[in-house]
PDB file of C-alpha atoms in Angstrom:
ATOM      1  CA  PHE A   1       3.772 -20.714  49.498  1.00 46.00           C
ATOM      2  CA  THR A   2       5.981 -19.574  52.370  1.00 53.00           C
ATOM      3  CA  LEU A   3       7.500 -16.286  53.468  1.00 52.00           C
ATOM      4  CA  VAL A   4      10.783 -17.476  51.982  1.00 51.00           C
ATOM      5  CA  ASN A   5       9.176 -17.466  48.502  1.00 55.00           C
ATOM      6  CA  LEU A   6       8.826 -13.699  48.711  1.00 57.00           C
ATOM      7  CA  PHE A   7      12.608 -13.422  48.296  1.00 56.00           C
ATOM      8  CA  SER A   8      13.163 -16.195  45.715  1.00 54.00           C
ATOM      9  CA  GLY A   9      14.153 -18.927  48.148  1.00 52.00           C
ATOM     10  CA  PRO A  10      16.201 -19.189  51.330  1.00 53.00           C
ATOM     11  CA  ASP A  11      19.238 -17.496  49.761  1.00 59.00           C
ATOM     12  CA  GLY A  12      17.253 -14.932  47.800  1.00 60.00           C
ATOM     13  CA  ASN A  13      17.813 -11.198  47.712  1.00 65.00           C
ATOM     14  CA  LEU A  14      15.682  -8.539  49.296  1.00 66.00           C
ATOM     15  CA  PRO A  15      16.033  -5.399  47.161  1.00 70.00           C
ATOM     16  CA  PHE A  16      16.355  -1.990  48.791  1.00 72.00           C
ATOM     17  CA  TYR A  17      15.777   1.131  46.731  1.00 77.00           C
ATOM     18  CA  ILE A  18      17.428   4.456  47.460  1.00 77.00           C
ATOM     19  CA  ARG A  19      16.663   7.747  45.784  1.00 80.00           C
ATOM     20  CA  LEU A  20      19.157  10.574  46.017  1.00 77.00           C
ATOM     21  CA  PRO A  21      17.807  14.122  45.986  1.00 84.00           C
ATOM     22  CA  ALA A  22      18.406  16.025  42.751  1.00 81.00           C
ATOM     23  CA  GLY A  23      21.644  17.946  42.485  1.00 76.00           C
ATOM     24  CA  GLN A  24      23.814  15.462  44.381  1.00 80.00           C
ATOM     25  CA  SER A  25      27.319  14.844  43.071  1.00 81.00           C
ATOM     26  CA  VAL A  26      28.471  11.264  43.533  1.00 83.00           C
ATOM     27  CA  SER A  27      31.489   9.820  41.750  1.00 88.00           C
ATOM     28  CA  PRO A  28      30.948   6.538  39.895  1.00 92.00           C
ATOM     29  CA  GLY A  29      32.081   3.455  41.791  1.00 92.00           C
ATOM     30  CA  VAL A  30      31.042   0.824  44.319  1.00 95.00           C
ATOM     31  CA  TYR A  31      30.219   2.037  47.819  1.00 92.00           C
ATOM     32  CA  ARG A  32      29.986  -0.397  50.739  1.00 93.00           C
ATOM     33  CA  ALA A  33      28.545   0.233  54.201  1.00 90.00           C
ATOM     34  CA  ASP A  34      31.091   0.223  57.050  1.00 92.00           C
ATOM     35  CA  SER A  35      28.818  -1.839  59.273  1.00 92.00           C
ATOM     36  CA  PRO A  36      26.404  -4.639  58.340  1.00 90.00           C
ATOM     37  CA  LEU A  37      22.765  -3.901  57.617  1.00 85.00           C
ATOM     38  CA  LYS A  38      20.676  -5.329  60.469  1.00 87.00           C
ATOM     39  CA  VAL A  39      17.102  -6.406  59.784  1.00 85.00           C
ATOM     40  CA  LYS A  40      14.798  -7.748  62.496  1.00 87.00           C
ATOM     41  CA  TRP A  41      12.214 -10.231  61.244  1.00 85.00           C
ATOM     42  CA  PHE A  42       8.891 -10.872  62.976  1.00 87.00           C
ATOM     43  CA  TYR A  43       6.937 -13.716  61.462  1.00 83.00           C
ATOM     44  CA  SER A  44       4.404 -16.479  61.925  1.00 83.00           C
ATOM     45  CA  VAL A  45       4.083 -18.575  58.792  1.00 81.00           C
ATOM     46  CA  PRO A  46       1.940 -21.718  58.658  1.00 82.00           C
ATOM     47  CA  ALA A  47       3.724 -24.996  57.915  1.00 83.00           C
ATOM     48  CA  VAL A  48       0.427 -26.897  58.067  1.00 83.00           C
ATOM     49  CA  ALA A  49      -2.639 -25.092  59.367  1.00 77.00           C
ATOM     50  CA  ILE A  50      -6.372 -24.808  58.940  1.00 80.00           C
ATOM     51  CA  VAL A  51      -8.240 -21.737  60.189  1.00 75.00           C
ATOM     52  CA  GLY A  52      -5.309 -20.640  62.362  1.00 68.00           C
ATOM     53  CA  ILE A  53      -4.805 -24.023  64.028  1.00 77.00           C
ATOM     54  CA  GLY A  54      -1.760 -26.093  63.146  1.00 81.00           C
ATOM     55  CA  ALA A  55       2.026 -25.935  63.041  1.00 86.00           C
ATOM     56  CA  PHE A  56       3.779 -22.634  62.365  1.00 85.00           C
ATOM     57  CA  PHE A  57       7.272 -21.326  61.709  1.00 86.00           C
ATOM     58  CA  GLU A  58       7.533 -18.422  64.147  1.00 87.00           C
ATOM     59  CA  SER A  59      10.022 -15.782  65.188  1.00 89.00           C
ATOM     60  CA  PRO A  60      11.522 -16.153  68.708  1.00 92.00           C
ATOM     61  CA  GLY A  61       9.108 -15.234  71.490  1.00 91.00           C
ATOM     62  CA  PHE A  62       6.035 -15.135  69.250  1.00 91.00           C
ATOM     63  CA  LYS A  63       2.798 -15.840  71.168  1.00 88.00           C
ATOM     64  CA  ARG A  64      -0.413 -16.311  69.246  1.00 84.00           C
ATOM     65  CA  GLY A  65      -2.735 -15.842  72.222  1.00 80.00           C
ATOM     66  CA  VAL A  66      -6.431 -16.630  72.194  1.00 81.00           C
ATOM     67  CA  LEU A  67      -8.809 -14.344  70.302  1.00 80.00           C
ATOM     68  CA  GLY A  68      -6.119 -11.668  70.300  1.00 76.00           C
ATOM     69  CA  ILE A  69      -5.608 -11.766  74.071  1.00 87.00           C
ATOM     70  CA  GLY A  70      -1.973 -12.437  74.950  1.00 88.00           C
ATOM     71  CA  PHE A  71      -0.806 -11.885  71.371  1.00 89.00           C
ATOM     72  CA  ASN A  72       2.875 -10.867  71.178  1.00 90.00           C
ATOM     73  CA  TRP A  73       5.274 -10.729  68.222  1.00 90.00           C
ATOM     74  CA  GLY A  74       8.164 -11.560  70.559  1.00 91.00           C
ATOM     75  CA  SER A  75      11.782 -10.493  70.151  1.00 92.00           C
ATOM     76  CA  GLY A  76      12.071 -11.281  66.445  1.00 89.00           C
ATOM     77  CA  ALA A  77      15.000 -12.829  64.603  1.00 89.00           C
ATOM     78  CA  ASP A  78      18.027 -10.747  63.622  1.00 89.00           C
ATOM     79  CA  SER A  79      19.536 -11.000  60.194  1.00 86.00           C
ATOM     80  CA  LEU A  80      22.752  -9.289  59.092  1.00 87.00           C
ATOM     81  CA  GLY A  81      23.659  -8.459  55.542  1.00 83.00           C
ATOM     82  CA  SER A  82      26.073  -6.372  53.582  1.00 85.00           C
ATOM     83  CA  LEU A  83      24.953  -3.240  51.817  1.00 84.00           C
ATOM     84  CA  SER A  84      26.623  -1.931  48.680  1.00 87.00           C
ATOM     85  CA  ILE A  85      25.640   0.639  46.091  1.00 87.00           C
ATOM     86  CA  THR A  86      27.010   0.813  42.557  1.00 89.00           C
ATOM     87  CA  VAL A  87      26.974   4.260  40.948  1.00 88.00           C
ATOM     88  CA  LEU A  88      27.430   4.091  37.182  1.00 90.00           C
ATOM     89  CA  PRO A  89      29.044   6.843  35.118  1.00 91.00           C
ATOM     90  CA  ASP A  90      26.395   8.898  33.370  1.00 90.00           C
ATOM     91  CA  CYS A  91      26.248  11.850  30.977  1.00 91.00           C
ATOM     92  CA  ARG A  92      23.244  13.863  29.812  1.00 90.00           C
ATOM     93  CA  ILE A  93      23.375  15.724  26.515  1.00 92.00           C
ATOM     94  CA  LEU A  94      21.007  18.558  25.702  1.00 93.00           C
ATOM     95  CA  ALA A  95      20.942  19.915  22.151  1.00 90.00           C
ATOM     96  CA  GLN A  96      18.422  22.282  20.620  1.00 88.00           C
ATOM     97  CA  ASP A  97      16.820  21.636  17.233  1.00 87.00           C
ATOM     98  CA  VAL A  98      18.352  23.627  14.390  1.00 84.00           C
ATOM     99  CA  ASN A  99      15.963  25.426  12.027  1.00 85.00           C
ATOM    100  CA  PHE A 100      17.445  26.968   8.879  1.00 82.00           C
ATOM    101  CA  GLY A 101      14.128  28.515   7.882  1.00 84.00           C
ATOM    102  CA  THR A 102      12.662  28.373   4.373  1.00 87.00           C
ATOM    103  CA  ALA A 103      14.364  29.405   1.128  1.00 87.00           C
ATOM    104  CA  ALA A 104      14.034  28.495  -2.541  1.00 88.00           C
ATOM    105  CA  PHE A 105      17.738  27.620  -2.777  1.00 88.00           C
ATOM    106  CA  ALA A 106      20.097  26.171  -0.195  1.00 80.00           C
ATOM    107  CA  SER A 107      22.577  28.973  -0.888  1.00 84.00           C
ATOM    108  CA  LYS A 108      19.965  31.461   0.384  1.00 88.00           C
ATOM    109  CA  LEU A 109      19.592  29.835   3.822  1.00 86.00           C
ATOM    110  CA  GLU A 110      20.962  31.950   6.641  1.00 84.00           C
ATOM    111  CA  PRO A 111      23.763  30.541   8.813  1.00 84.00           C
ATOM    112  CA  VAL A 112      22.499  29.240  12.131  1.00 86.00           C
ATOM    113  CA  GLN A 113      24.273  28.789  15.448  1.00 87.00           C
ATOM    114  CA  SER A 114      23.195  26.480  18.229  1.00 87.00           C
ATOM    115  CA  SER A 115      24.613  25.200  21.471  1.00 89.00           C
ATOM    116  CA  MET A 116      24.919  21.876  23.193  1.00 89.00           C
ATOM    117  CA  GLY A 117      24.987  21.205  26.940  1.00 92.00           C
ATOM    118  CA  ILE A 118      26.713  18.217  28.499  1.00 92.00           C
ATOM    119  CA  ARG A 119      26.488  17.242  32.155  1.00 89.00           C
ATOM    120  CA  CYS A 120      28.268  14.183  33.511  1.00 89.00           C
ATOM    121  CA  SER A 121      28.531  12.602  36.936  1.00 87.00           C
ATOM    122  CA  VAL A 122      31.510  13.757  39.000  1.00 88.00           C
ATOM    123  CA  ASN A 123      34.904  12.479  37.804  1.00 88.00           C
ATOM    124  CA  THR A 124      33.430  10.962  34.628  1.00 89.00           C
ATOM    125  CA  PRO A 125      35.691  11.661  31.670  1.00 88.00           C
ATOM    126  CA  TYR A 126      33.940  12.510  28.411  1.00 89.00           C
ATOM    127  CA  TYR A 127      34.796  13.500  24.863  1.00 89.00           C
ATOM    128  CA  VAL A 128      32.503  15.384  22.488  1.00 87.00           C
ATOM    129  CA  SER A 129      32.720  15.310  18.714  1.00 85.00           C
ATOM    130  CA  LEU A 130      30.421  15.512  15.712  1.00 82.00           C
ATOM    131  CA  ASN A 131      30.826  13.013  12.902  1.00 84.00           C
ATOM    132  CA  ASN A 132      29.877  13.315   9.236  1.00 83.00           C
ATOM    133  CA  GLY A 133      26.254  12.468   9.975  1.00 82.00           C
ATOM    134  CA  LEU A 134      23.932  10.179   8.043  1.00 82.00           C
ATOM    135  CA  SER A 135      24.340  11.927   4.658  1.00 80.00           C
ATOM    136  CA  PRO A 136      27.992  12.999   4.289  1.00 81.00           C
ATOM    137  CA  GLN A 137      29.162  14.778   1.132  1.00 81.00           C
ATOM    138  CA  ASN A 138      32.689  14.671  -0.265  1.00 81.00           C
ATOM    139  CA  GLY A 139      33.683  12.180   2.443  1.00 74.00           C
ATOM    140  CA  ASN A 140      34.009  14.666   5.292  1.00 75.00           C
ATOM    141  CA  GLN A 141      31.256  17.262   5.014  1.00 77.00           C
ATOM    142  CA  ARG A 142      28.081  17.042   7.077  1.00 76.00           C
ATOM    143  CA  ALA A 143      24.976  17.478   4.910  1.00 76.00           C
ATOM    144  CA  MET A 144      21.213  17.244   5.208  1.00 73.00           C
ATOM    145  CA  LYS A 145      18.969  14.965   3.218  1.00 74.00           C
ATOM    146  CA  SER A 146      15.529  15.816   1.825  1.00 74.00           C
ATOM    147  CA  GLN A 147      12.490  13.796   2.835  1.00 76.00           C
ATOM    148  CA  THR A 148      12.409  12.169  -0.611  1.00 76.00           C
ATOM    149  CA  GLY A 149      16.070  11.172  -0.567  1.00 63.00           C
TER     150      GLY A 149
END
């Protein structure tokens, strides 16, 4: 086991997670940082060691000291990387349940109105339509189905 294993090998990725506050409007697309992301690494990883004595891979300037006296992490090692964020198009649909009530015959059910809300990320085109549903009648009429079929 080495520090490199934490990132899936010497060319592995170190994930960064970003959370945007609610209510932000960001258009879908790929966003890249204008300047490289700079990370400074401080490390002392044993190559072969027993109880703190042995050979170590260490960041520049690292001093182990004796019993904590003279210990210094040093100047560290710089690493540069690119930073990009991909924002995917997204839409949220909110629809209320429709309740026709109870009646002995379907012809006695009262007409019901409902609404539907749609919210999409900025500049995301969308199209809304209702199809014939799972139990169409006469080829193009939306209908409901009883629990027994």
